[in-house]
PDB file of C-alpha atoms in Angstrom:
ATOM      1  CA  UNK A   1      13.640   0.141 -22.253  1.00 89.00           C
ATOM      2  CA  UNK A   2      10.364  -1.268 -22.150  1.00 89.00           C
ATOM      3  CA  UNK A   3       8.921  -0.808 -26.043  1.00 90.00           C
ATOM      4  CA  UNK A   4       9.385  -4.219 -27.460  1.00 91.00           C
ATOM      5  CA  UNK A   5       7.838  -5.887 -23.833  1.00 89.00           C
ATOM      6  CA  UNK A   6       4.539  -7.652 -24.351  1.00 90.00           C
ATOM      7  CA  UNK A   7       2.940  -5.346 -21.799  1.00 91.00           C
ATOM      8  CA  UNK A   8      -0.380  -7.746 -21.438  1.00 90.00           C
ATOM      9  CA  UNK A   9       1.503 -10.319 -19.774  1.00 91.00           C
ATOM     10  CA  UNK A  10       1.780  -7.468 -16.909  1.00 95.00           C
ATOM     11  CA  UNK A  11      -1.557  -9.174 -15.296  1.00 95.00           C
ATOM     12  CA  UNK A  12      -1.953  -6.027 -12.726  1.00 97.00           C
ATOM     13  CA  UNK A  13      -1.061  -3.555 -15.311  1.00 97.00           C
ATOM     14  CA  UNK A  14       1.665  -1.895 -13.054  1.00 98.00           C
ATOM     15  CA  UNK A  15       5.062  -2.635 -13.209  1.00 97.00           C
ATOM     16  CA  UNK A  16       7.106  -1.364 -10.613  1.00 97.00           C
ATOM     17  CA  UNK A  17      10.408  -0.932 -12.714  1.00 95.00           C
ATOM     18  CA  UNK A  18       8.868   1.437 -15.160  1.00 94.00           C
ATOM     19  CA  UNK A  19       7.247   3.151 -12.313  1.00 95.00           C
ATOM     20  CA  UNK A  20       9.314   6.556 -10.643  1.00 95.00           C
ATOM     21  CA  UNK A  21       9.597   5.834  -6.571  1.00 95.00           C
ATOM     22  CA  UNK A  22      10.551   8.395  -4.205  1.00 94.00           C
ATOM     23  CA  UNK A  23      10.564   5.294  -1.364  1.00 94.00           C
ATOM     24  CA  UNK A  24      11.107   1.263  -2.067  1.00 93.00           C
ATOM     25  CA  UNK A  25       7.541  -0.161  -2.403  1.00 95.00           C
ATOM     26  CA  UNK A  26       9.155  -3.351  -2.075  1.00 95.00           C
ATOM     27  CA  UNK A  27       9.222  -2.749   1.855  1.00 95.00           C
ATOM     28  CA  UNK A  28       6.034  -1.928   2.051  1.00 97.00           C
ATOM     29  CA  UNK A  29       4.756  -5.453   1.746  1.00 96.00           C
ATOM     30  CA  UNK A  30       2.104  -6.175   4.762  1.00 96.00           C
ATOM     31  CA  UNK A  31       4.638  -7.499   6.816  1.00 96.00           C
ATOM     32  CA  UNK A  32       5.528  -4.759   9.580  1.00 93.00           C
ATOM     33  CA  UNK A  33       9.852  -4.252   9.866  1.00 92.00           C
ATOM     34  CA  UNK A  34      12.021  -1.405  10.867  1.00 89.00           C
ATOM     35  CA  UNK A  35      12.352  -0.153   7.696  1.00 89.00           C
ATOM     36  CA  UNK A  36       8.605   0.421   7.129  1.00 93.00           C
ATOM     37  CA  UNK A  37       6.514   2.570   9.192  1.00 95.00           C
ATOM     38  CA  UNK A  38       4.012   4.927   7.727  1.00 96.00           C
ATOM     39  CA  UNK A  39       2.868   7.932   7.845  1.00 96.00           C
ATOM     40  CA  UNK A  40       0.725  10.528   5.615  1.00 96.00           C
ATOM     41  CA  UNK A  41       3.638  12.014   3.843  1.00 96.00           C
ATOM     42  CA  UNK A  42       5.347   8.466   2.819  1.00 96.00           C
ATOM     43  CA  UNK A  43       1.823   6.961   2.035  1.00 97.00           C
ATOM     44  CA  UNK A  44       1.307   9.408  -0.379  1.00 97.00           C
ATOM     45  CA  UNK A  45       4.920   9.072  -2.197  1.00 97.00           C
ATOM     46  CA  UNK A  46       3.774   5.240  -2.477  1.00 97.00           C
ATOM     47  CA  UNK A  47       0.772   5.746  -4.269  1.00 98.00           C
ATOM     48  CA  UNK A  48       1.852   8.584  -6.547  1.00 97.00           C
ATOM     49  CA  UNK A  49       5.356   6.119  -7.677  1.00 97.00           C
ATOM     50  CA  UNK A  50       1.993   3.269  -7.731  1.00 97.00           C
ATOM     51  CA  UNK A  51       0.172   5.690  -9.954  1.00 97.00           C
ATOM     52  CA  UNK A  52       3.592   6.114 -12.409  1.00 97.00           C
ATOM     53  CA  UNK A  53       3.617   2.294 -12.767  1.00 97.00           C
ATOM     54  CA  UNK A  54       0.786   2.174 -14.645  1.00 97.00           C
ATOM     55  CA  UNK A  55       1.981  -0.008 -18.291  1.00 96.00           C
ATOM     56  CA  UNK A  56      -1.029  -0.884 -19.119  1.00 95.00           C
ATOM     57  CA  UNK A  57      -5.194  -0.306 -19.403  1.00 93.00           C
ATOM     58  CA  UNK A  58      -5.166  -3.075 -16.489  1.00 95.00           C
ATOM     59  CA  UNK A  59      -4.240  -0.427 -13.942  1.00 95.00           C
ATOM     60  CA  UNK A  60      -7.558   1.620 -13.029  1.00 92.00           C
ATOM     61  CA  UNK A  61      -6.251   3.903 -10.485  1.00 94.00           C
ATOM     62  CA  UNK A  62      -8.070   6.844  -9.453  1.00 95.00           C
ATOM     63  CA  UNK A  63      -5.589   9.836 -10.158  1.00 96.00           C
ATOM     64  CA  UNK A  64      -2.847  11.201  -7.631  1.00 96.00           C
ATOM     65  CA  UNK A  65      -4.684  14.302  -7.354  1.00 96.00           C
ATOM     66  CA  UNK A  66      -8.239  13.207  -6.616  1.00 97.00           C
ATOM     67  CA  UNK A  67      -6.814  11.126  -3.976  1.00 97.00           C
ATOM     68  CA  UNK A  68      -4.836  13.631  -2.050  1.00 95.00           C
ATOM     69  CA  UNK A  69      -8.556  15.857  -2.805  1.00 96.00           C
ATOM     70  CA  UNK A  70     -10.505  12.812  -1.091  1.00 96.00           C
ATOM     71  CA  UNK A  71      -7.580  12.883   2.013  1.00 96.00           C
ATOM     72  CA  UNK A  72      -7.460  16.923   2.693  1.00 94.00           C
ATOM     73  CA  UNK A  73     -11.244  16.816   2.433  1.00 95.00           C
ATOM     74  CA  UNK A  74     -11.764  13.918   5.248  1.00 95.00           C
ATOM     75  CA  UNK A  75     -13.005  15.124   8.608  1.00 93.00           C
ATOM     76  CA  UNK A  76     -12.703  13.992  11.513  1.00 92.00           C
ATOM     77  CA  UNK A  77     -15.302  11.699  13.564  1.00 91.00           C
ATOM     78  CA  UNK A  78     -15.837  12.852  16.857  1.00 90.00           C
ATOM     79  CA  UNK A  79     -12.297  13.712  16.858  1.00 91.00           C
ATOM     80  CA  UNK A  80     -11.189  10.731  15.292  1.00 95.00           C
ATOM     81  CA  UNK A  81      -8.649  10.748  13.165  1.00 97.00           C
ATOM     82  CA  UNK A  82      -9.279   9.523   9.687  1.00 97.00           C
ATOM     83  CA  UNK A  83      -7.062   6.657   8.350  1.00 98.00           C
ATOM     84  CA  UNK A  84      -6.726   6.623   4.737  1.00 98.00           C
ATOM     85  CA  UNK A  85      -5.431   2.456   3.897  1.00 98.00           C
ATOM     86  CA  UNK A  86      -4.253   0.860   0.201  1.00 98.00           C
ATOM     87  CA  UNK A  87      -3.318  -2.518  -0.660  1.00 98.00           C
ATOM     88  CA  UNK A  88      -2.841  -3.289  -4.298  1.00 98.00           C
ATOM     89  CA  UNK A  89      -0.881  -6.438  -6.434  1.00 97.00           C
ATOM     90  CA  UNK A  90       1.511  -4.649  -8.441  1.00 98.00           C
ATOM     91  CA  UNK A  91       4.053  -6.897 -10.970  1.00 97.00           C
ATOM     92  CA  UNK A  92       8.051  -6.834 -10.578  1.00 97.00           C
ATOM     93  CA  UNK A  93      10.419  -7.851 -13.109  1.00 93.00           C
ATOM     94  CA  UNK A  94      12.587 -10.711 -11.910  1.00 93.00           C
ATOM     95  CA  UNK A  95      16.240  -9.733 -11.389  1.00 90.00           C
ATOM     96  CA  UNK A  96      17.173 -13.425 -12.518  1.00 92.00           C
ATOM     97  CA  UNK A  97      15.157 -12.843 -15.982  1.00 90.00           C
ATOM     98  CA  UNK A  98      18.048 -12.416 -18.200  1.00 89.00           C
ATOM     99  CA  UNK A  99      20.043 -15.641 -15.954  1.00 90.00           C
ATOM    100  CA  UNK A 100      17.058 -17.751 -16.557  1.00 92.00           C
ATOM    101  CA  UNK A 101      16.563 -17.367 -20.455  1.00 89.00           C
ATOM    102  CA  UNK A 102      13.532 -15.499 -19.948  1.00 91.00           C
ATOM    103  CA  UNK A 103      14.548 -12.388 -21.465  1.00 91.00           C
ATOM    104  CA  UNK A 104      17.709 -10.698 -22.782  1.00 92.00           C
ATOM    105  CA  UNK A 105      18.731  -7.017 -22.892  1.00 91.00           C
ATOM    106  CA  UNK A 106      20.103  -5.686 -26.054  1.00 92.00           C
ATOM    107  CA  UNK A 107      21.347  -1.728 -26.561  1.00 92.00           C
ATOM    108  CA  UNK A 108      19.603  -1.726 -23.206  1.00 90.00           C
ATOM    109  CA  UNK A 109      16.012  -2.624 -24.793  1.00 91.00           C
ATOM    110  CA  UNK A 110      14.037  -5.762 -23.364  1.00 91.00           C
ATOM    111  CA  UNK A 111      13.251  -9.019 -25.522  1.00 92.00           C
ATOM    112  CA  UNK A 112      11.535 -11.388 -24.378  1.00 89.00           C
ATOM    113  CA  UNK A 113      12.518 -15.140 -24.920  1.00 90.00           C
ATOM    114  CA  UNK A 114       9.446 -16.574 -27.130  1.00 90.00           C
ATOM    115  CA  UNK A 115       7.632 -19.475 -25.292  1.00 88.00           C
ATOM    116  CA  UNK A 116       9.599 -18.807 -22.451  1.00 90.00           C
ATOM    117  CA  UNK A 117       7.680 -18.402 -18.895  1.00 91.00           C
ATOM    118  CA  UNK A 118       6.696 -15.206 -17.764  1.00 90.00           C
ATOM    119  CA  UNK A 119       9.699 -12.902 -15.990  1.00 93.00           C
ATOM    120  CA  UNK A 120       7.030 -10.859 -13.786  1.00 93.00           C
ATOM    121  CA  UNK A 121       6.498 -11.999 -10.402  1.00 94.00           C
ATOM    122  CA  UNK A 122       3.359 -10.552  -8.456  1.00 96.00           C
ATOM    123  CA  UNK A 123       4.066  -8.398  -5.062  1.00 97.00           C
ATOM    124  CA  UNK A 124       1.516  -6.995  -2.649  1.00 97.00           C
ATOM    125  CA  UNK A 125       1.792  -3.470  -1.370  1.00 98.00           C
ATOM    126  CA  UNK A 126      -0.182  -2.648   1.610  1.00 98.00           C
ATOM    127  CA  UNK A 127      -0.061   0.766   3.677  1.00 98.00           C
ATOM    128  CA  UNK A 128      -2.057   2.439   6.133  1.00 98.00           C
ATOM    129  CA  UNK A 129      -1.838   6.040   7.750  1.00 97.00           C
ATOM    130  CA  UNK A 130      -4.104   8.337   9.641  1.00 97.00           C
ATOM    131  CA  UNK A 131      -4.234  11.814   8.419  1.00 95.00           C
ATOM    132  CA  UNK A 132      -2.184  13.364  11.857  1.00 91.00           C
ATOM    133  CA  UNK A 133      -0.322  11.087  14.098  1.00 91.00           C
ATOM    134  CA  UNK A 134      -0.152  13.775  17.171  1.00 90.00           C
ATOM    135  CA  UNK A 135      -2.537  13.380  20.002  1.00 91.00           C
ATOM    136  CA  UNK A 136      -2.646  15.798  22.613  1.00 90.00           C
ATOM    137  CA  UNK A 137      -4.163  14.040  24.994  1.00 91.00           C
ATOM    138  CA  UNK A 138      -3.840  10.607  26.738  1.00 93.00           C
ATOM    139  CA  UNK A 139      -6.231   8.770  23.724  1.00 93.00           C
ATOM    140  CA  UNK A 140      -5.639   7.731  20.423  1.00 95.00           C
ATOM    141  CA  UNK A 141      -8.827   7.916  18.089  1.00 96.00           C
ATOM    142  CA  UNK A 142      -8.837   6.551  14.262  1.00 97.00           C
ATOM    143  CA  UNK A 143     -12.311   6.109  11.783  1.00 97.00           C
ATOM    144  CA  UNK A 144     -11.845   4.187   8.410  1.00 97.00           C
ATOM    145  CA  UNK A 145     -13.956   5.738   5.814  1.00 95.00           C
ATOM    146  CA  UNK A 146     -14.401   3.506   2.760  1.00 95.00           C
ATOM    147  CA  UNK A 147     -13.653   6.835   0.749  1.00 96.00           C
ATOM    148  CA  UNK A 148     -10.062   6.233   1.999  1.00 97.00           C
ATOM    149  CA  UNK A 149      -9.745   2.776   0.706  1.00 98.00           C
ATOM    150  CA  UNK A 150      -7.662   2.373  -2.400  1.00 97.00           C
ATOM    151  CA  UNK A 151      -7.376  -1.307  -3.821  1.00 97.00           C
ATOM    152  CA  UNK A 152      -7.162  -3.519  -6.819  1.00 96.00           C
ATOM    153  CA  UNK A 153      -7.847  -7.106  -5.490  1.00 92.00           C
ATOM    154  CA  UNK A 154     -11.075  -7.484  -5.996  1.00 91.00           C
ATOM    155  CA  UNK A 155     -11.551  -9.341  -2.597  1.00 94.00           C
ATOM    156  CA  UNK A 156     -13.812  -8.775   0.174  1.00 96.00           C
ATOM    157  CA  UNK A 157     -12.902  -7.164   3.458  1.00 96.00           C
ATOM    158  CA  UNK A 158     -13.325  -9.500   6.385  1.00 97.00           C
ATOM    159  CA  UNK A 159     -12.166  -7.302   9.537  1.00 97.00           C
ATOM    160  CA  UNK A 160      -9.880  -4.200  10.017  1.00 98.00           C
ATOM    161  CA  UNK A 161      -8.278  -4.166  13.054  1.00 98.00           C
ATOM    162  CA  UNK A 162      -6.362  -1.671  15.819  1.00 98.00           C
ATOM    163  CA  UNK A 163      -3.363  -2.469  17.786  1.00 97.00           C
ATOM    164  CA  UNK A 164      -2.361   0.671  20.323  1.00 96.00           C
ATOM    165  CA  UNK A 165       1.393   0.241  21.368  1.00 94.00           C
ATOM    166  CA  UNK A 166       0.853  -3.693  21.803  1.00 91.00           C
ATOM    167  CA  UNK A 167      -1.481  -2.542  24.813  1.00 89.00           C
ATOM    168  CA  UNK A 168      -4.271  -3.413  23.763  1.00 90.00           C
ATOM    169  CA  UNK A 169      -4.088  -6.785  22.007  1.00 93.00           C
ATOM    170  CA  UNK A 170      -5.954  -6.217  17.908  1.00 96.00           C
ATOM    171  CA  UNK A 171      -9.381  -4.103  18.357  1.00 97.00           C
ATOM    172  CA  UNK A 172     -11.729  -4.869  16.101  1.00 97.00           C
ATOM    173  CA  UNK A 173     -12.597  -1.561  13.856  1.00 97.00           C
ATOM    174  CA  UNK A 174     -16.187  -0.960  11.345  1.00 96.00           C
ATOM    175  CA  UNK A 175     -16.191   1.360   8.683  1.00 96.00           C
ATOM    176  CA  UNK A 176     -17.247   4.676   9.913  1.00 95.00           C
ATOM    177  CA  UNK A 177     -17.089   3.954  13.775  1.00 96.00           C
ATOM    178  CA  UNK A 178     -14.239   5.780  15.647  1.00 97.00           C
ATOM    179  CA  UNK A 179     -12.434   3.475  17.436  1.00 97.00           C
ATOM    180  CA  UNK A 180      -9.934   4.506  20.563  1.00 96.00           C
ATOM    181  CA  UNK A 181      -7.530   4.120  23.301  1.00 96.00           C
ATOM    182  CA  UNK A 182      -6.285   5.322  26.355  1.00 96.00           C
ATOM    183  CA  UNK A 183      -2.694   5.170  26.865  1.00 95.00           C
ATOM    184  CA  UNK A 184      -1.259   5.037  30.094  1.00 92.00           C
ATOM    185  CA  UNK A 185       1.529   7.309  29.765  1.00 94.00           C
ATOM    186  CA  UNK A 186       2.671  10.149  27.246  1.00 92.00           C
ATOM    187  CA  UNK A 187       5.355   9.669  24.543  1.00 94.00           C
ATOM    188  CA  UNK A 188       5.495   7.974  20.523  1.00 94.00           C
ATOM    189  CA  UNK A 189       3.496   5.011  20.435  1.00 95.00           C
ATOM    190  CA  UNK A 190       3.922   2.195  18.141  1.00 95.00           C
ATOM    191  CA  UNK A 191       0.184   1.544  16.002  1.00 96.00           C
ATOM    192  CA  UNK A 192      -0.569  -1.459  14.144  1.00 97.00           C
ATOM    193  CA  UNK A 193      -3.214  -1.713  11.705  1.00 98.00           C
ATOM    194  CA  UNK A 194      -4.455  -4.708  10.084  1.00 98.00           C
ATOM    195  CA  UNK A 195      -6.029  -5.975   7.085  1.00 98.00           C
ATOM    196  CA  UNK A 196      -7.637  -9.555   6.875  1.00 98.00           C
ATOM    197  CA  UNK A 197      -9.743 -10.418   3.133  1.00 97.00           C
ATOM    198  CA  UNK A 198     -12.346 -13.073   3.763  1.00 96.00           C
ATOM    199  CA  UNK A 199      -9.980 -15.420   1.661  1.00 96.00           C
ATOM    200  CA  UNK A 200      -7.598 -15.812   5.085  1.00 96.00           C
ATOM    201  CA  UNK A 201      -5.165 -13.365   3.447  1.00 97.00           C
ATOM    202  CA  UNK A 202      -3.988 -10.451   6.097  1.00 97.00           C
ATOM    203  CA  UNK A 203      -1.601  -7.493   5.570  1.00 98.00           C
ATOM    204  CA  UNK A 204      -0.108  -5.203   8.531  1.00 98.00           C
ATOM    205  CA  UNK A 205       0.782  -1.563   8.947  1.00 98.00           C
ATOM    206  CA  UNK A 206       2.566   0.455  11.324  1.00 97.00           C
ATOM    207  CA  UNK A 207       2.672   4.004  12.076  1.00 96.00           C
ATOM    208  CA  UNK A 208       4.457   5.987  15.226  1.00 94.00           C
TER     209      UNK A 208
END
């Protein structure tokens, strides 16, 4: 489908329609929704269908296998669990390509339209999720390791924060630090986590 693209105009070097997804990236966009949550198992589905994206020498991903290596082999901190958190660009070919003259499809192969604009848009995926997600006691307890952070943007971290259940307001969280709470009452409890670049940018996640 994809041998005649010019694959350099695929600025991230992953392309989520040549990519094989067991779950819609798309969702998975920073912006917390019902249809998002995260957890080990699903993180790990987004990155390997991430890894199969890969179109070009762009993309330097560290390999599937090494990262589920780095995730079984993270301990815990003073019983903190650890959290393992991505957030790469990725490209997506617009649906409306072919409608705006950008591209046409012939014997299902893609041409693009010479000196026509470029029919990639750029999408963010951003997911976070601790190692275990049962607590048997009244506290919650997470550590970020920077040997669980997986990104391409290049930008600089500004704060990574906690929020337990909407209890506790956004806690402030440093790389190697456990940080907790105590929960008032037993049960699933919702967790935000959240990303903010020193750029302003900021991306949510949320695990039960």
């Amino acid at each position: 489908i994809f041998e005649h693209v010019d694959k350099s105009r695929i600025t991230t070097g992953l392309l989520s329609d040549y990519g094989a997804h067991l779950i819609d990236v798309e969702s998975f966009n920073g912006i917390p929704s019902d249809s998002n949550y995260v957890d080990i198992d699903s993180w790990k589905k987004l990155y390997y269908g991430l890894y199969s994206s890969k179109i070009n020498s762009n993309a330097n991903l560290i390999s599937p296998d090494d990262v589920l290596t780095t995730i079984d082999n993270a301990q815990p901190v003073n019983n903190a669990i650890p959290v393992a958190m991505m957030q790469f660009e990725y490209n997506k070919l617009n649906d409306d390509a072919a409608n705006l003259g950008l591209l046409q499809v012939v014997d299902n192969q893609i041409y693009e339209v010479p000196g026509a604009a470029s029919p990639y848009f750029t999408k963010e995926l951003f997911a976070v999720a601790p190692k275990s997600i049962v607590f048997n006691t009244f506290s919650a307890s997470f550590v970020f390791n920077s040997s669980l952070w997986f990104t391409n943007s290049g930008k600089t971290v500004q704060k990574i924060e906690v929020n337990f259940n909407n209890e506790s307001g956004f806690l402030s969280a440093n790389w190697g630090v456990p940080i907790s709470f105590t929960f008032s009452s037993t049960g699933t409890k919702s967790i935000l986590f959240r990303l903010t670049y020193s750029d302003g940018t900021s991306f949510t996640s949320r695990t039960n």
